[in-house]
Amino acid sequence: MTATATRTDFAVRSGGTRQLAGTTTLLRFALRRDRLMIPVWVGVNALMILSMPNTLENLYGSPADRAELVRDTAANASFRALIGPVFDDSIGALTAWRVGVYAGALAAVVSLLLVVRHTRDEEESGRQELVASGMVGRRASLTAALLTAAVANAVLALLVTVGLAGQGAAGALAFGLGLAGVGMAFATLAAIVAQFTESARLARGLTAGLLGAAFVLRAAGDSASDDGSSALTWVSPLGWLSNLRAFADERWWVLLLFAAAALVQGVVAYELAGRRDVGMSFLPARPGPAFGRLGTAGALAWRLQRGSVLGWSIGFFLAGVVYGGLTDGVADLVGDNENAREVFQRMGGQSGLTDAFLASMVGMMGLIAALYVVGSVLRLHGEETSMRAEPVLANAVGRLRWAAGHLVIAFAGAGLIMLLAGLGFAAGYGKQVGPILGACLVQLPAVWVVGGLAVLLYGVLPRAAMAAWGVAGAVLLIGWVGPALDVPQAVLDLSPFGHLPKLPGGGMEWGTVVVLLGLAVVLTAAGLAGLRRRDMTT
Amino acid sequence: MTKAITVSGLHKSFGTTHALDGLDLDVEAGEVHGFLGPNGAGKSTTIRVLLGLLRADSGGAQVLGRDPWADAVEVHRRIAYVPGDVTLWRNLSGGEVIDLYGRLRGGLDARRRAELIERFELDPTKKGRTYSKGNRQKVALVAAFASDVDLLILDEPTSGLDPLMEEVFQRCVEEERDRGRTILLSSHILSEVEELCDRVSIIRKGRTVESGSLADLRHLTRTSVTAELAGPPNGLSHLPGVHDLAIQSTERGQGHRVRLQVDTDKLDAVLRSLSESGVRSLTSTPPTLEELFLRHYQDDVREGATAR
């Protein structure tokens, strides 16, 4: 039944332009729907990149400092694995080196989200049927989705090219195009994955997993070689970005790799899409049990969220292992630079470079856990707006009990993934198991404050519930970019993470932890009180 | 007789929209009560208030003798609800959803569940998204009919069912009534309402405009009369309760053809007046249910037209 290859010759021959009918309309519609998402994410990415030259000027002002950094990095496998090889000691080259992998990964994430949102999401929700029944060609939706991602990546490339032009126009252009290339490589990859799953959530998860694999391949390749020449680096689009060597005698032909990948993957995606029915996939849903064992709202919530909890758990554990394993080597390198040490210490630990590095990495995991907690809390919002909450609440299930099912998973799940990250660090680093676990768990009060804010928004202002993502994004931005830029302390203080004790290494501050815990409880309780009193969305 | 649902003077606004504007509704225990009204009249809003999902701005609502907002969980233990648009979880099978809903209510009759699945020809192993609209409704209907509850609230439950399944649905409703359960049935399918409902309430713009048995309601509406008369009709237009009067001369110029609508309780005076002019032929059609509803539904349209 599913995805039968019954494409007739007639359909193939019926003209290329007809297959694209309506693409412009769909593209404009998609851009209108994403009028907030694209500017925010592209803006955050550009801000992260364009603030880097200034940071580097502060840290490594003199050419001698920079030359030393390059020499040390070339010799340090851990650092190369984390960030990539460095090819020149100009500010431009160091900028591309320092942010390249992460900015590329963010561009990839935005691209894959956009493509899945406008393809598989639309099919899964049934909206695609309505759209496809209009004067819309068979290939229009996929084309519009890819073009939407192309617009986002083109804007990023433009901002980067203009913003970094001061460091060298050719390098800025190469770096901008390279970032856009990574974005389009993953946009077209997402377009393929979206043909295989019936669920948009799964398509996003799988593509993100492939992005993680690309990161690991590049890290492995770069730790093995100091000039990006490892075969492992060359199979990863993130590796291509550094091998483009922006600001360091650009290798323009590497851009052809991006173009070829996007082209080949795009063709495959179109071929696959043309061979299946709308709404169907190549991995069809398997039949489920005729009888169910679910009997409580809590069990239902767990059933709905367990896949995501599992995914986050694996990701956090592996990230812990990787960063734990790099700890010793990185600390060696940073130790050479007084300013870098200072930044690490501002981000994280207070004494000892290993501790400082561990603390800043643990802090980063805490910031990412805030994304998990927001996503998990907002499942309530998703259940409500999709009208699935209504019949559940029409049963003998109180609202608070229904909400509690999801909130337990959100809050306890955050504890679980931080614990697993800690175990991963401990496994990778092999020492200091207790202090590292403690450092991971001490992030939780701040994670829960962000979760509490999400509950408050959902309970009291359900229409603004999605603003919880904005809160998480702001906290992330403050935590990542704040310490490196000289952001005023008042701004840093806005984030609950800024108040946490710097562990391992620093002293434990029970008072702060208790205050944050209390704040999380109050926010959550206020949100639940609001939920109890308000109308359910209709 | 005890009341299963009592609603009086219910008000509910969303911003500037008055969804409910003093709505009244009485459902006796053990009856099948039709709940009718044009789109946007406030049927679903009323049902959501009855389910405690919305809080009324003012006015009282009691379901099974309790306040549906304050005692939601206790009330829901004895209620089964079927929404008009059933959404299922993508990765849960229909059977799992049926069992979940049963357990979240008062419990599920396993034998009845099996019987209903067979009668509705439902495949319980399929997963959420792969069901058609009609099949998603069947999942919710099987869960509702197999649950051990006292009151069924059905909000346009058959909009996706084929005629055969519609028939199965009607038999199920009758069986539920025979077991003494109460059913509030919101529906646009008039034949279904006529077949099943003991009493109906018609609402419009958030207010109840008619309530009673179908016979009562018929009595309140108009009968259409067509007559051929030997002589000219006399004074028909002055009679109370006569509407849409049309008089034509027949070909020979002597007889007259009269068409009119008359309020059913004023029919007697009209017949007397007609017979004075010599009736040659007469057809009198009682109001159909469609006319009954159209009259109420169309008032909206007319009012809209005059307002402009």
JSON list of C-alpha atoms in Angstrom, two decimals, chain A residues 44-175:
[
{"chain": "A", "resi": 44, "resn": "VAL", "atom": "CA", "xyz": [21.70, 34.81, 16.76]},
{"chain": "A", "resi": 45, "resn": "ASN", "atom": "CA", "xyz": [24.11, 32.92, 14.54]},
{"chain": "A", "resi": 46, "resn": "ALA", "atom": "CA", "xyz": [25.39, 36.07, 12.87]},
{"chain": "A", "resi": 47, "resn": "LEU", "atom": "CA", "xyz": [25.79, 37.77, 16.25]},
{"chain": "A", "resi": 48, "resn": "MET", "atom": "CA", "xyz": [27.83, 34.85, 17.54]},
{"chain": "A", "resi": 49, "resn": "ILE", "atom": "CA", "xyz": [30.11, 35.01, 14.48]},
{"chain": "A", "resi": 50, "resn": "LEU", "atom": "CA", "xyz": [30.45, 38.76, 14.14]},
{"chain": "A", "resi": 51, "resn": "SER", "atom": "CA", "xyz": [31.25, 39.31, 17.81]},
{"chain": "A", "resi": 52, "resn": "MET", "atom": "CA", "xyz": [34.20, 36.92, 17.58]},
{"chain": "A", "resi": 53, "resn": "PRO", "atom": "CA", "xyz": [36.86, 39.23, 16.02]},
{"chain": "A", "resi": 54, "resn": "ASN", "atom": "CA", "xyz": [36.38, 41.64, 18.89]},
{"chain": "A", "resi": 55, "resn": "THR", "atom": "CA", "xyz": [36.69, 38.85, 21.44]},
{"chain": "A", "resi": 56, "resn": "LEU", "atom": "CA", "xyz": [39.85, 37.58, 19.78]},
{"chain": "A", "resi": 57, "resn": "GLU", "atom": "CA", "xyz": [41.35, 41.07, 19.67]},
{"chain": "A", "resi": 58, "resn": "ASN", "atom": "CA", "xyz": [40.87, 41.24, 23.42]},
{"chain": "A", "resi": 59, "resn": "LEU", "atom": "CA", "xyz": [42.28, 37.80, 24.08]},
{"chain": "A", "resi": 60, "resn": "TYR", "atom": "CA", "xyz": [45.10, 37.63, 21.59]},
{"chain": "A", "resi": 61, "resn": "GLY", "atom": "CA", "xyz": [45.86, 41.23, 20.75]},
{"chain": "A", "resi": 62, "resn": "SER", "atom": "CA", "xyz": [49.44, 40.87, 19.57]},
{"chain": "A", "resi": 63, "resn": "PRO", "atom": "CA", "xyz": [50.55, 38.83, 16.55]},
{"chain": "A", "resi": 64, "resn": "ALA", "atom": "CA", "xyz": [52.96, 37.03, 18.83]},
{"chain": "A", "resi": 65, "resn": "ASP", "atom": "CA", "xyz": [50.08, 35.82, 21.04]},
{"chain": "A", "resi": 66, "resn": "ARG", "atom": "CA", "xyz": [48.20, 34.61, 18.01]},
{"chain": "A", "resi": 67, "resn": "ALA", "atom": "CA", "xyz": [51.20, 32.86, 16.54]},
{"chain": "A", "resi": 68, "resn": "GLU", "atom": "CA", "xyz": [51.63, 31.03, 19.82]},
{"chain": "A", "resi": 69, "resn": "LEU", "atom": "CA", "xyz": [47.97, 30.05, 19.85]},
{"chain": "A", "resi": 70, "resn": "VAL", "atom": "CA", "xyz": [48.25, 28.63, 16.35]},
{"chain": "A", "resi": 71, "resn": "ARG", "atom": "CA", "xyz": [51.40, 26.71, 17.24]},
{"chain": "A", "resi": 72, "resn": "ASP", "atom": "CA", "xyz": [49.84, 25.24, 20.38]},
{"chain": "A", "resi": 73, "resn": "THR", "atom": "CA", "xyz": [46.58, 24.35, 18.68]},
{"chain": "A", "resi": 74, "resn": "ALA", "atom": "CA", "xyz": [48.36, 22.57, 15.89]},
{"chain": "A", "resi": 75, "resn": "ALA", "atom": "CA", "xyz": [50.08, 20.46, 18.52]},
{"chain": "A", "resi": 76, "resn": "ASN", "atom": "CA", "xyz": [46.98, 19.76, 20.64]},
{"chain": "A", "resi": 77, "resn": "ALA", "atom": "CA", "xyz": [44.77, 16.93, 19.39]},
{"chain": "A", "resi": 78, "resn": "SER", "atom": "CA", "xyz": [42.01, 17.58, 21.92]},
{"chain": "A", "resi": 79, "resn": "PHE", "atom": "CA", "xyz": [41.62, 21.18, 20.92]},
{"chain": "A", "resi": 80, "resn": "ARG", "atom": "CA", "xyz": [41.61, 20.28, 17.24]},
{"chain": "A", "resi": 81, "resn": "ALA", "atom": "CA", "xyz": [38.88, 17.73, 17.91]},
{"chain": "A", "resi": 82, "resn": "LEU", "atom": "CA", "xyz": [36.82, 20.30, 19.76]},
{"chain": "A", "resi": 83, "resn": "ILE", "atom": "CA", "xyz": [37.17, 23.21, 17.34]},
{"chain": "A", "resi": 84, "resn": "GLY", "atom": "CA", "xyz": [39.15, 22.10, 14.29]},
{"chain": "A", "resi": 85, "resn": "PRO", "atom": "CA", "xyz": [42.54, 22.84, 12.82]},
{"chain": "A", "resi": 86, "resn": "VAL", "atom": "CA", "xyz": [43.74, 26.43, 12.50]},
{"chain": "A", "resi": 87, "resn": "PHE", "atom": "CA", "xyz": [45.46, 27.60, 9.33]},
{"chain": "A", "resi": 88, "resn": "ASP", "atom": "CA", "xyz": [46.60, 31.15, 9.92]},
{"chain": "A", "resi": 89, "resn": "ASP", "atom": "CA", "xyz": [47.11, 33.61, 12.74]},
{"chain": "A", "resi": 90, "resn": "SER", "atom": "CA", "xyz": [45.08, 36.52, 11.34]},
{"chain": "A", "resi": 91, "resn": "ILE", "atom": "CA", "xyz": [42.00, 37.60, 13.27]},
{"chain": "A", "resi": 92, "resn": "GLY", "atom": "CA", "xyz": [39.83, 36.52, 10.33]},
{"chain": "A", "resi": 93, "resn": "ALA", "atom": "CA", "xyz": [41.30, 33.03, 10.17]},
{"chain": "A", "resi": 94, "resn": "LEU", "atom": "CA", "xyz": [41.04, 32.62, 13.93]},
{"chain": "A", "resi": 95, "resn": "THR", "atom": "CA", "xyz": [37.41, 33.75, 13.82]},
{"chain": "A", "resi": 96, "resn": "ALA", "atom": "CA", "xyz": [36.54, 31.21, 11.15]},
{"chain": "A", "resi": 97, "resn": "TRP", "atom": "CA", "xyz": [38.39, 28.57, 13.14]},
{"chain": "A", "resi": 98, "resn": "ARG", "atom": "CA", "xyz": [36.86, 29.41, 16.50]},
{"chain": "A", "resi": 99, "resn": "VAL", "atom": "CA", "xyz": [33.19, 29.67, 15.45]},
{"chain": "A", "resi": 100, "resn": "GLY", "atom": "CA", "xyz": [33.17, 27.72, 12.19]},
{"chain": "A", "resi": 101, "resn": "VAL", "atom": "CA", "xyz": [32.09, 24.30, 13.39]},
{"chain": "A", "resi": 102, "resn": "TYR", "atom": "CA", "xyz": [29.47, 25.66, 15.76]},
{"chain": "A", "resi": 103, "resn": "ALA", "atom": "CA", "xyz": [28.06, 28.31, 13.46]},
{"chain": "A", "resi": 104, "resn": "GLY", "atom": "CA", "xyz": [27.95, 25.68, 10.71]},
{"chain": "A", "resi": 105, "resn": "ALA", "atom": "CA", "xyz": [26.14, 23.27, 13.01]},
{"chain": "A", "resi": 106, "resn": "LEU", "atom": "CA", "xyz": [23.63, 25.97, 13.96]},
{"chain": "A", "resi": 107, "resn": "ALA", "atom": "CA", "xyz": [23.04, 26.81, 10.28]},
{"chain": "A", "resi": 108, "resn": "ALA", "atom": "CA", "xyz": [22.50, 23.09, 9.69]},
{"chain": "A", "resi": 109, "resn": "VAL", "atom": "CA", "xyz": [20.00, 22.84, 12.55]},
{"chain": "A", "resi": 110, "resn": "VAL", "atom": "CA", "xyz": [18.02, 25.86, 11.33]},
{"chain": "A", "resi": 111, "resn": "SER", "atom": "CA", "xyz": [18.00, 24.46, 7.78]},
{"chain": "A", "resi": 112, "resn": "LEU", "atom": "CA", "xyz": [16.84, 21.00, 8.79]},
{"chain": "A", "resi": 113, "resn": "LEU", "atom": "CA", "xyz": [14.13, 22.43, 11.03]},
{"chain": "A", "resi": 114, "resn": "LEU", "atom": "CA", "xyz": [12.87, 24.63, 8.20]},
{"chain": "A", "resi": 115, "resn": "VAL", "atom": "CA", "xyz": [12.80, 21.85, 5.63]},
{"chain": "A", "resi": 116, "resn": "VAL", "atom": "CA", "xyz": [11.06, 19.32, 7.87]},
{"chain": "A", "resi": 117, "resn": "ARG", "atom": "CA", "xyz": [8.61, 21.98, 9.01]},
{"chain": "A", "resi": 118, "resn": "HIS", "atom": "CA", "xyz": [7.52, 22.71, 5.46]},
{"chain": "A", "resi": 119, "resn": "THR", "atom": "CA", "xyz": [7.49, 19.12, 4.20]},
{"chain": "A", "resi": 120, "resn": "ARG", "atom": "CA", "xyz": [6.85, 16.28, 6.63]},
{"chain": "A", "resi": 121, "resn": "ASP", "atom": "CA", "xyz": [5.15, 18.46, 9.24]},
{"chain": "A", "resi": 122, "resn": "GLU", "atom": "CA", "xyz": [2.67, 19.65, 6.64]},
{"chain": "A", "resi": 123, "resn": "GLU", "atom": "CA", "xyz": [1.98, 16.11, 5.47]},
{"chain": "A", "resi": 124, "resn": "GLU", "atom": "CA", "xyz": [1.65, 14.72, 8.96]},
{"chain": "A", "resi": 125, "resn": "SER", "atom": "CA", "xyz": [-0.85, 17.39, 9.94]},
{"chain": "A", "resi": 126, "resn": "GLY", "atom": "CA", "xyz": [-2.92, 16.76, 6.81]},
{"chain": "A", "resi": 127, "resn": "ARG", "atom": "CA", "xyz": [-2.53, 20.36, 5.67]},
{"chain": "A", "resi": 128, "resn": "GLN", "atom": "CA", "xyz": [-0.48, 19.23, 2.70]},
{"chain": "A", "resi": 129, "resn": "GLU", "atom": "CA", "xyz": [-3.52, 17.50, 1.19]},
{"chain": "A", "resi": 130, "resn": "LEU", "atom": "CA", "xyz": [-5.40, 20.74, 1.08]},
{"chain": "A", "resi": 131, "resn": "VAL", "atom": "CA", "xyz": [-2.44, 22.59, -0.39]},
{"chain": "A", "resi": 132, "resn": "ALA", "atom": "CA", "xyz": [-1.74, 19.86, -2.94]},
{"chain": "A", "resi": 133, "resn": "SER", "atom": "CA", "xyz": [-5.35, 19.94, -4.12]},
{"chain": "A", "resi": 134, "resn": "GLY", "atom": "CA", "xyz": [-4.80, 23.50, -5.31]},
{"chain": "A", "resi": 135, "resn": "MET", "atom": "CA", "xyz": [-2.91, 24.62, -8.41]},
{"chain": "A", "resi": 136, "resn": "VAL", "atom": "CA", "xyz": [0.25, 23.24, -6.94]},
{"chain": "A", "resi": 137, "resn": "GLY", "atom": "CA", "xyz": [2.77, 21.14, -8.80]},
{"chain": "A", "resi": 138, "resn": "ARG", "atom": "CA", "xyz": [4.00, 17.82, -7.49]},
{"chain": "A", "resi": 139, "resn": "ARG", "atom": "CA", "xyz": [7.42, 19.21, -6.69]},
{"chain": "A", "resi": 140, "resn": "ALA", "atom": "CA", "xyz": [6.34, 22.65, -5.53]},
{"chain": "A", "resi": 141, "resn": "SER", "atom": "CA", "xyz": [6.18, 21.98, -1.79]},
{"chain": "A", "resi": 142, "resn": "LEU", "atom": "CA", "xyz": [9.63, 20.42, -1.54]},
{"chain": "A", "resi": 143, "resn": "THR", "atom": "CA", "xyz": [11.06, 23.16, -3.75]},
{"chain": "A", "resi": 144, "resn": "ALA", "atom": "CA", "xyz": [9.48, 25.88, -1.63]},
{"chain": "A", "resi": 145, "resn": "ALA", "atom": "CA", "xyz": [10.82, 24.26, 1.54]},
{"chain": "A", "resi": 146, "resn": "LEU", "atom": "CA", "xyz": [14.37, 24.07, 0.13]},
{"chain": "A", "resi": 147, "resn": "LEU", "atom": "CA", "xyz": [14.13, 27.63, -1.13]},
{"chain": "A", "resi": 148, "resn": "THR", "atom": "CA", "xyz": [13.01, 28.77, 2.31]},
{"chain": "A", "resi": 149, "resn": "ALA", "atom": "CA", "xyz": [16.13, 27.21, 3.79]},
{"chain": "A", "resi": 150, "resn": "ALA", "atom": "CA", "xyz": [18.13, 28.75, 0.94]},
{"chain": "A", "resi": 151, "resn": "VAL", "atom": "CA", "xyz": [16.79, 32.19, 1.82]},
{"chain": "A", "resi": 152, "resn": "ALA", "atom": "CA", "xyz": [17.76, 31.76, 5.49]},
{"chain": "A", "resi": 153, "resn": "ASN", "atom": "CA", "xyz": [21.26, 30.57, 4.51]},
{"chain": "A", "resi": 154, "resn": "ALA", "atom": "CA", "xyz": [21.69, 33.30, 1.92]},
{"chain": "A", "resi": 155, "resn": "VAL", "atom": "CA", "xyz": [20.85, 35.94, 4.52]},
{"chain": "A", "resi": 156, "resn": "LEU", "atom": "CA", "xyz": [23.39, 34.41, 6.89]},
{"chain": "A", "resi": 157, "resn": "ALA", "atom": "CA", "xyz": [26.03, 34.32, 4.13]},
{"chain": "A", "resi": 158, "resn": "LEU", "atom": "CA", "xyz": [25.32, 37.95, 3.30]},
{"chain": "A", "resi": 159, "resn": "LEU", "atom": "CA", "xyz": [25.53, 39.10, 6.93]},
{"chain": "A", "resi": 160, "resn": "VAL", "atom": "CA", "xyz": [28.78, 37.21, 7.45]},
{"chain": "A", "resi": 161, "resn": "THR", "atom": "CA", "xyz": [30.32, 38.43, 4.20]},
{"chain": "A", "resi": 162, "resn": "VAL", "atom": "CA", "xyz": [29.50, 42.04, 4.97]},
{"chain": "A", "resi": 163, "resn": "GLY", "atom": "CA", "xyz": [30.22, 41.79, 8.69]},
{"chain": "A", "resi": 164, "resn": "LEU", "atom": "CA", "xyz": [33.63, 40.15, 8.32]},
{"chain": "A", "resi": 165, "resn": "ALA", "atom": "CA", "xyz": [34.68, 42.07, 5.20]},
{"chain": "A", "resi": 166, "resn": "GLY", "atom": "CA", "xyz": [37.02, 44.11, 7.37]},
{"chain": "A", "resi": 167, "resn": "GLN", "atom": "CA", "xyz": [39.11, 41.00, 7.95]},
{"chain": "A", "resi": 168, "resn": "GLY", "atom": "CA", "xyz": [39.48, 40.39, 4.23]},
{"chain": "A", "resi": 169, "resn": "ALA", "atom": "CA", "xyz": [36.75, 40.41, 1.62]},
{"chain": "A", "resi": 170, "resn": "ALA", "atom": "CA", "xyz": [37.67, 37.11, -0.01]},
{"chain": "A", "resi": 171, "resn": "GLY", "atom": "CA", "xyz": [37.84, 35.26, 3.29]},
{"chain": "A", "resi": 172, "resn": "ALA", "atom": "CA", "xyz": [34.55, 36.76, 4.45]},
{"chain": "A", "resi": 173, "resn": "LEU", "atom": "CA", "xyz": [32.86, 35.68, 1.22]},
{"chain": "A", "resi": 174, "resn": "ALA", "atom": "CA", "xyz": [34.33, 32.18, 1.42]},
{"chain": "A", "resi": 175, "resn": "PHE", "atom": "CA", "xyz": [33.31, 31.76, 5.05]}
]
